[in-house]
Coordinates of C-alpha atoms in Angstrom, one line a residue:
M21 CA -15.0 5.3 -38.7
G22 CA -13.9 6.7 -35.2
V23 CA -11.2 4.4 -33.3
V24 CA -12.5 2.7 -30.7
R25 CA -10.6 2.8 -27.4
Q26 CA -10.7 -0.7 -25.4
T27 CA -10.8 -0.6 -21.6
R28 CA -7.7 -2.0 -19.9
E29 CA -7.9 -4.9 -18.4
S30 CA -8.8 -4.6 -14.7
N31 CA -7.5 -7.4 -12.7
M32 CA -4.5 -5.6 -11.4
E33 CA -6.7 -2.6 -10.7
L34 CA -8.9 -4.3 -8.9
L35 CA -5.9 -5.8 -6.6
R36 CA -5.1 -2.3 -6.4
I37 CA -8.6 -1.7 -4.6
V38 CA -8.1 -4.4 -2.4
S39 CA -4.4 -3.8 -1.3
M40 CA -6.1 -0.5 -0.2
L41 CA -8.9 -1.5 1.5
M42 CA -6.3 -3.9 3.3
V43 CA -4.3 -0.8 4.3
L44 CA -7.5 0.5 5.9
L45 CA -8.1 -2.7 7.6
L46 CA -4.5 -2.4 9.1
H47 CA -5.0 0.7 10.5
A48 CA -8.1 -0.2 12.7
N49 CA -6.2 -3.3 14.3
F50 CA -2.8 -3.0 15.8
L51 CA -2.3 0.6 15.2
V52 CA -5.7 0.9 17.3
F53 CA -5.3 -1.7 20.1
G54 CA -1.5 -2.2 20.2
T55 CA 0.0 -6.0 19.6
P56 CA -1.5 -8.5 21.7
T57 CA -0.2 -9.2 24.7
V58 CA 0.5 -12.3 26.7
A59 CA -2.5 -11.4 28.9
D60 CA -4.3 -11.1 25.7
A61 CA -3.4 -14.4 24.5
T62 CA -4.1 -16.3 27.8
C63 CA -7.0 -14.6 28.6
Q64 CA -8.9 -14.1 25.1
P65 CA -7.3 -16.6 23.0
V66 CA -10.1 -16.9 20.2
A67 CA -10.7 -12.8 20.1
T68 CA -6.5 -12.3 19.9
F69 CA -6.2 -15.3 17.1
I70 CA -8.7 -13.5 15.0
R71 CA -6.8 -10.3 15.5
L72 CA -3.8 -11.8 14.5
F73 CA -5.5 -13.4 11.5
F74 CA -6.8 -10.1 10.3
E75 CA -3.3 -8.4 10.7
S76 CA -2.0 -11.3 8.6
V77 CA -4.5 -10.5 5.7
S78 CA -4.1 -6.7 5.7
I79 CA 0.0 -6.5 6.5
V80 CA 0.4 -7.1 2.8
G81 CA -1.7 -4.1 1.4
V82 CA 1.3 -1.7 1.1
N83 CA 3.9 -4.3 -0.7
L84 CA 1.0 -5.4 -3.1
F85 CA 0.7 -1.7 -4.4
V86 CA 4.5 -1.6 -5.0
F87 CA 4.2 -5.4 -6.4
I88 CA 1.5 -4.3 -9.2
S89 CA 4.3 -1.3 -9.8
G90 CA 7.0 -4.1 -10.6
W91 CA 4.9 -6.4 -12.5
Y92 CA 3.9 -4.2 -15.0
G93 CA 6.9 -1.3 -14.9
I94 CA 6.9 2.0 -13.7
K95 CA 7.1 4.3 -17.0
A96 CA 8.8 7.1 -15.4
K97 CA 8.2 10.5 -16.9
L98 CA 8.6 14.2 -15.5
R99 CA 4.8 14.9 -16.1
R100 CA 4.0 11.4 -13.9
I101 CA 6.0 12.7 -11.1
A102 CA 4.6 16.1 -11.2
A103 CA 1.0 14.2 -11.1
F104 CA 2.1 12.0 -8.3
L105 CA 3.5 15.4 -6.2
F106 CA 0.3 17.4 -7.2
Q107 CA -1.8 14.6 -5.6
V108 CA -0.1 14.7 -2.5
F109 CA 0.1 18.5 -2.3
F110 CA -3.7 18.6 -3.2
F111 CA -4.7 16.1 -0.2
V112 CA -2.3 18.0 2.1
A113 CA -4.3 21.6 1.2
V114 CA -7.6 19.9 1.2
C115 CA -6.6 18.5 4.7
Y116 CA -4.7 21.3 6.3
G117 CA -7.2 23.9 4.8
A118 CA -10.1 22.3 6.5
E119 CA -8.3 21.7 9.9
V120 CA -7.7 25.5 9.7
M121 CA -10.7 27.0 8.1
V122 CA -13.6 24.6 8.5
L123 CA -13.2 22.4 11.7
G124 CA -10.9 25.2 13.6
T125 CA -8.8 22.0 14.9
N126 CA -5.5 23.5 13.9
T127 CA -4.2 27.0 13.2
F128 CA -1.6 27.8 10.4
S129 CA 1.8 27.3 11.1
F130 CA 4.5 27.4 7.8
S131 CA 6.8 25.0 9.6
Y132 CA 3.7 22.6 9.9
L133 CA 2.9 23.2 6.6
F134 CA 6.5 22.7 5.5
H135 CA 6.5 19.1 7.3
L136 CA 3.4 18.4 5.4
L137 CA 4.6 19.2 1.9
R138 CA 8.1 17.5 2.8
M139 CA 5.7 14.3 3.2
D140 CA 6.9 13.5 6.8
S141 CA 3.8 11.9 7.7
Y142 CA 3.8 10.0 4.4
W143 CA 6.3 7.4 4.5
F144 CA 5.0 5.5 1.7
A145 CA 4.9 8.5 -0.4
Q146 CA 8.8 9.2 0.2
A147 CA 9.5 5.5 -0.3
Y148 CA 7.7 5.3 -3.6
L149 CA 9.1 8.6 -5.0
I150 CA 12.5 7.2 -4.3
L151 CA 11.5 4.4 -6.2
Y152 CA 10.0 6.1 -9.1
V153 CA 13.6 8.1 -9.8
L154 CA 14.9 4.7 -9.6
S155 CA 13.0 3.1 -11.9
P156 CA 14.5 3.6 -15.4
A157 CA 18.0 2.1 -14.0
L158 CA 15.8 -0.5 -12.3
N159 CA 13.9 -1.4 -15.6
K160 CA 17.3 -1.5 -17.6
F161 CA 18.9 -3.9 -15.2
I162 CA 15.6 -6.1 -15.4
E163 CA 15.4 -5.8 -19.4
H164 CA 19.4 -6.7 -20.0
S165 CA 20.5 -8.5 -17.0
Q166 CA 20.8 -12.6 -17.3
H167 CA 18.8 -14.7 -15.1
R168 CA 21.6 -15.4 -12.7
D169 CA 22.5 -11.7 -12.2
H170 CA 18.6 -11.1 -11.6
L171 CA 18.1 -13.9 -9.1
L172 CA 21.6 -13.0 -7.3
L173 CA 20.4 -9.4 -6.8
L174 CA 17.0 -10.7 -5.4
I175 CA 18.7 -12.9 -3.1
S176 CA 21.6 -9.9 -1.9
L177 CA 18.3 -7.8 -1.3
F178 CA 16.8 -10.5 0.6
V179 CA 19.6 -11.5 2.7
V180 CA 20.0 -7.4 3.8
Q181 CA 16.7 -6.6 4.6
T182 CA 16.4 -9.8 6.4
V183 CA 19.1 -9.1 8.6
F184 CA 18.9 -5.3 8.9
G185 CA 15.1 -5.0 8.5
W186 CA 13.6 -8.1 9.3
L187 CA 15.1 -8.9 12.5
G188 CA 15.6 -5.2 13.3
N189 CA 17.8 -2.4 12.9
E190 CA 17.1 1.5 12.9
W191 CA 18.9 2.6 10.1
Y192 CA 16.7 0.3 7.9
R193 CA 13.4 1.1 9.2
G194 CA 12.3 -1.9 11.6
D195 CA 9.2 -2.2 9.8
G196 CA 10.4 -2.4 6.7
D197 CA 8.9 0.7 5.5
S198 CA 11.9 1.5 3.7
P199 CA 12.6 2.5 -0.5
L200 CA 15.2 -0.6 0.0
T201 CA 11.9 -3.2 0.6
F202 CA 10.3 -1.4 -2.2
L203 CA 13.3 -2.0 -4.5
F204 CA 13.2 -5.5 -3.5
I205 CA 9.6 -5.9 -4.3
Y206 CA 9.7 -3.9 -7.6
L207 CA 12.6 -6.6 -8.5
L208 CA 10.8 -9.6 -7.5
A209 CA 7.2 -8.7 -9.3
A210 CA 9.6 -8.2 -12.4
Y211 CA 11.6 -11.3 -11.8
V212 CA 8.4 -13.7 -11.6
R213 CA 6.7 -11.8 -14.4
R214 CA 9.6 -12.2 -16.8
Y215 CA 10.6 -15.8 -15.7
S216 CA 6.6 -17.1 -15.5
L217 CA 7.0 -18.5 -11.8
L218 CA 4.0 -20.0 -10.5
Q219 CA 2.3 -20.1 -14.0
S220 CA 1.7 -23.6 -14.1
F221 CA -1.0 -23.0 -10.8
S222 CA -4.5 -21.8 -11.2
S223 CA -5.5 -18.5 -9.9
G224 CA -7.8 -20.5 -7.0
R225 CA -4.8 -22.6 -6.2
L226 CA -2.6 -19.5 -5.4
L227 CA -5.0 -17.8 -3.2
F228 CA -5.6 -21.2 -1.3
M229 CA -2.1 -21.5 -0.8
A230 CA -2.1 -17.7 0.3
F231 CA -4.6 -18.6 2.6
G232 CA -2.5 -21.2 4.2
V233 CA 0.5 -18.9 4.5
I234 CA -1.8 -16.5 6.5
L235 CA -3.0 -19.2 8.3
V236 CA 0.5 -20.6 9.6
G237 CA 1.7 -17.0 10.2
S238 CA -1.2 -16.5 12.8
L239 CA -0.8 -19.6 14.5
L240 CA 2.6 -18.9 14.9
A241 CA 2.3 -15.1 15.8
F242 CA -0.3 -16.7 18.4
G243 CA 2.3 -19.0 19.4
M244 CA 4.5 -16.2 20.2
S245 CA 2.1 -14.0 21.8
V246 CA 1.8 -16.7 24.8
F247 CA 5.3 -16.0 25.5
D248 CA 6.6 -12.5 24.7
H249 CA 4.4 -10.1 22.6
R250 CA 7.5 -8.4 21.2
L251 CA 8.1 -11.4 19.1
V252 CA 4.6 -11.1 17.5
S253 CA 5.8 -8.1 15.3
L254 CA 8.2 -10.5 13.7
F255 CA 5.1 -11.7 11.8
Y256 CA 3.9 -8.2 10.7
K257 CA 6.6 -6.5 8.8
H258 CA 6.8 -5.6 5.1
T259 CA 10.1 -7.6 5.2
S260 CA 8.8 -10.9 6.7
P261 CA 9.3 -13.6 4.4
L262 CA 6.1 -15.0 5.1
V263 CA 4.7 -11.5 3.9
L264 CA 6.6 -11.7 1.0
I265 CA 5.2 -15.2 -0.1
E266 CA 1.7 -14.2 0.6
V267 CA 2.2 -11.1 -1.5
T268 CA 3.7 -13.1 -4.5
L269 CA 1.0 -15.6 -4.3
V270 CA -1.9 -13.2 -4.1
G271 CA -0.2 -11.2 -7.0
V272 CA 0.2 -13.7 -9.3
A273 CA -3.1 -15.1 -8.5
F274 CA -4.9 -11.9 -9.5
S275 CA -2.6 -11.5 -12.7
K276 CA -4.3 -14.9 -14.1
F277 CA -7.7 -13.0 -13.8
H278 CA -8.9 -11.3 -17.2
F279 CA -12.0 -9.2 -17.6
R280 CA -12.5 -5.4 -18.1
S281 CA -14.6 -3.0 -16.0
Q282 CA -14.8 0.5 -16.6
A283 CA -16.3 1.3 -12.9
I284 CA -13.0 -0.6 -10.9
N285 CA -10.8 1.4 -13.3
F286 CA -12.2 4.5 -12.1
V287 CA -12.3 3.4 -8.4
A288 CA -8.7 2.1 -8.9
A289 CA -7.3 5.6 -10.0
S290 CA -8.1 7.2 -7.3
C291 CA -6.7 4.5 -4.7
F292 CA -3.4 6.6 -3.8
A293 CA -6.0 9.2 -2.8
V294 CA -7.3 6.7 0.2
Y295 CA -4.0 6.6 2.0
L296 CA -3.3 10.2 1.5
L297 CA -6.6 10.8 3.4
N298 CA -6.4 8.1 5.8
C299 CA -2.6 8.8 6.8
Y300 CA -3.0 12.3 7.2
P301 CA -2.3 13.3 10.6
A302 CA -5.5 14.6 11.9
S303 CA -7.7 12.2 9.4
L304 CA -5.7 9.1 11.1
D305 CA -6.2 10.2 14.7
Y306 CA -9.7 10.3 14.2
Y307 CA -10.1 7.1 12.6
I308 CA -8.3 5.3 15.4
H309 CA -10.1 7.0 18.3
T310 CA -13.4 6.5 16.4
V311 CA -12.6 2.4 16.3
R312 CA -11.1 2.5 19.7
E313 CA -14.6 4.6 20.9
W314 CA -16.7 1.8 19.2
F315 CA -14.7 -1.1 20.3
G316 CA -15.0 -0.2 24.1
R317 CA -18.7 1.1 23.7
E318 CA -20.7 -1.8 21.3
P319 CA -21.2 -5.1 21.3
V320 CA -19.0 -7.3 19.2
G321 CA -21.7 -7.7 16.3
C322 CA -22.0 -3.7 16.0
F323 CA -18.4 -3.2 16.4
V324 CA -17.4 -5.2 13.4
I325 CA -20.6 -4.0 11.1
Y326 CA -19.5 0.0 12.3
V327 CA -15.8 -0.9 11.6
S328 CA -16.7 -2.4 8.1
V329 CA -19.0 0.8 7.2
F330 CA -16.5 2.9 8.5
V331 CA -13.5 1.5 6.1
L332 CA -16.0 1.9 3.0
A333 CA -17.0 5.0 4.0
N334 CA -13.4 6.5 4.2
F335 CA -12.6 4.7 0.8
L336 CA -15.5 6.6 -0.6
V337 CA -14.9 10.1 0.4
A338 CA -11.1 9.9 -0.4
L339 CA -12.7 8.9 -4.1
L340 CA -15.1 12.1 -4.0
I341 CA -12.3 14.2 -2.9
D342 CA -10.1 13.3 -5.4
Q343 CA -12.4 13.9 -8.4
P344 CA -11.6 17.4 -8.1
R345 CA -7.9 16.8 -8.3
I346 CA -8.5 15.1 -11.1
A347 CA -10.3 17.6 -13.0
I348 CA -7.8 20.1 -12.0
W349 CA -4.6 18.0 -13.1
N350 CA -6.3 17.5 -16.6
F351 CA -7.2 21.1 -17.0
I352 CA -3.4 21.7 -16.3
Q353 CA -2.3 19.1 -18.8
K354 CA -4.6 20.4 -21.6
Q355 CA -3.1 24.1 -20.9
L356 CA 0.7 22.8 -21.0
D357 CA -0.3 20.6 -24.4
Y358 CA -2.1 23.4 -25.9
K359 CA 1.0 25.7 -25.5
R360 CA 3.4 23.4 -26.4
Q361 CA 1.6 22.9 -30.0
S362 CA 1.1 26.6 -30.4
K363 CA 5.2 26.9 -30.3

């Protein structure tokens, strides 16, 4: 009798999909129009608040992606690092090749290719790769540390990233786009799971609490925007305490769902591809230009519909492009396994 392979649970895989949709939404807001100014808040208060609210919803997307890694723990292997780099290089090759050979919007340059392969345009990939390399040491600490030691390390990292990341310092990368932030979130997720924090709350209550945090953050940001738009950015950094609270509440809420779906797992396997396509320089420029053009030309209702469809289309295109990459990588793995077995 053959062994029946059970589909893994899909709750956190669904969260992975949601987090990447949040990233696409994030890139269609402040990145396109800038942070709301005093004039925006004064002359268009409703529209400004809506923008702030959706930025509060979507700013957690990146952190949620890392939270999931910390929740399960990264199982670092050389082959998995190779798979990660192969996916990055595959999308660089596809996008740059399309620019040069198909669209004719760029010319080939070894220096620019090196810039792309070094992942200069992919800060998330750089930071996540560093987290991946450090994960074995982090996992040993998580497994063997006492409750007090784990908590003290979290508090220490929180203080460092709050002072130098949230309140601003160039060496930290002020918005929290830093491996230190990823390290903190990884350890935070592990701590929350290990010591069963928030488990007494239902998933519905946790999501309601997250909504409350989003609403409070939006209201505070709106209040700040009336006086000085530069203060608004404090609520939209990956190191913001409110953002970290929202990430924790949403992450734990999704962990309490229990269901299996092959379709969700299939889509979630290509979520990183969505980021790689969207954040490729030419793709991101096109994304920003398109959203900005629609905003200036279309009625509000049409604009919302167009952007929603555009976000889903970007997700779908990345999913389709990623399928050959998966097939090629699976073929490479089979060849490596065959050679190893034949020795």
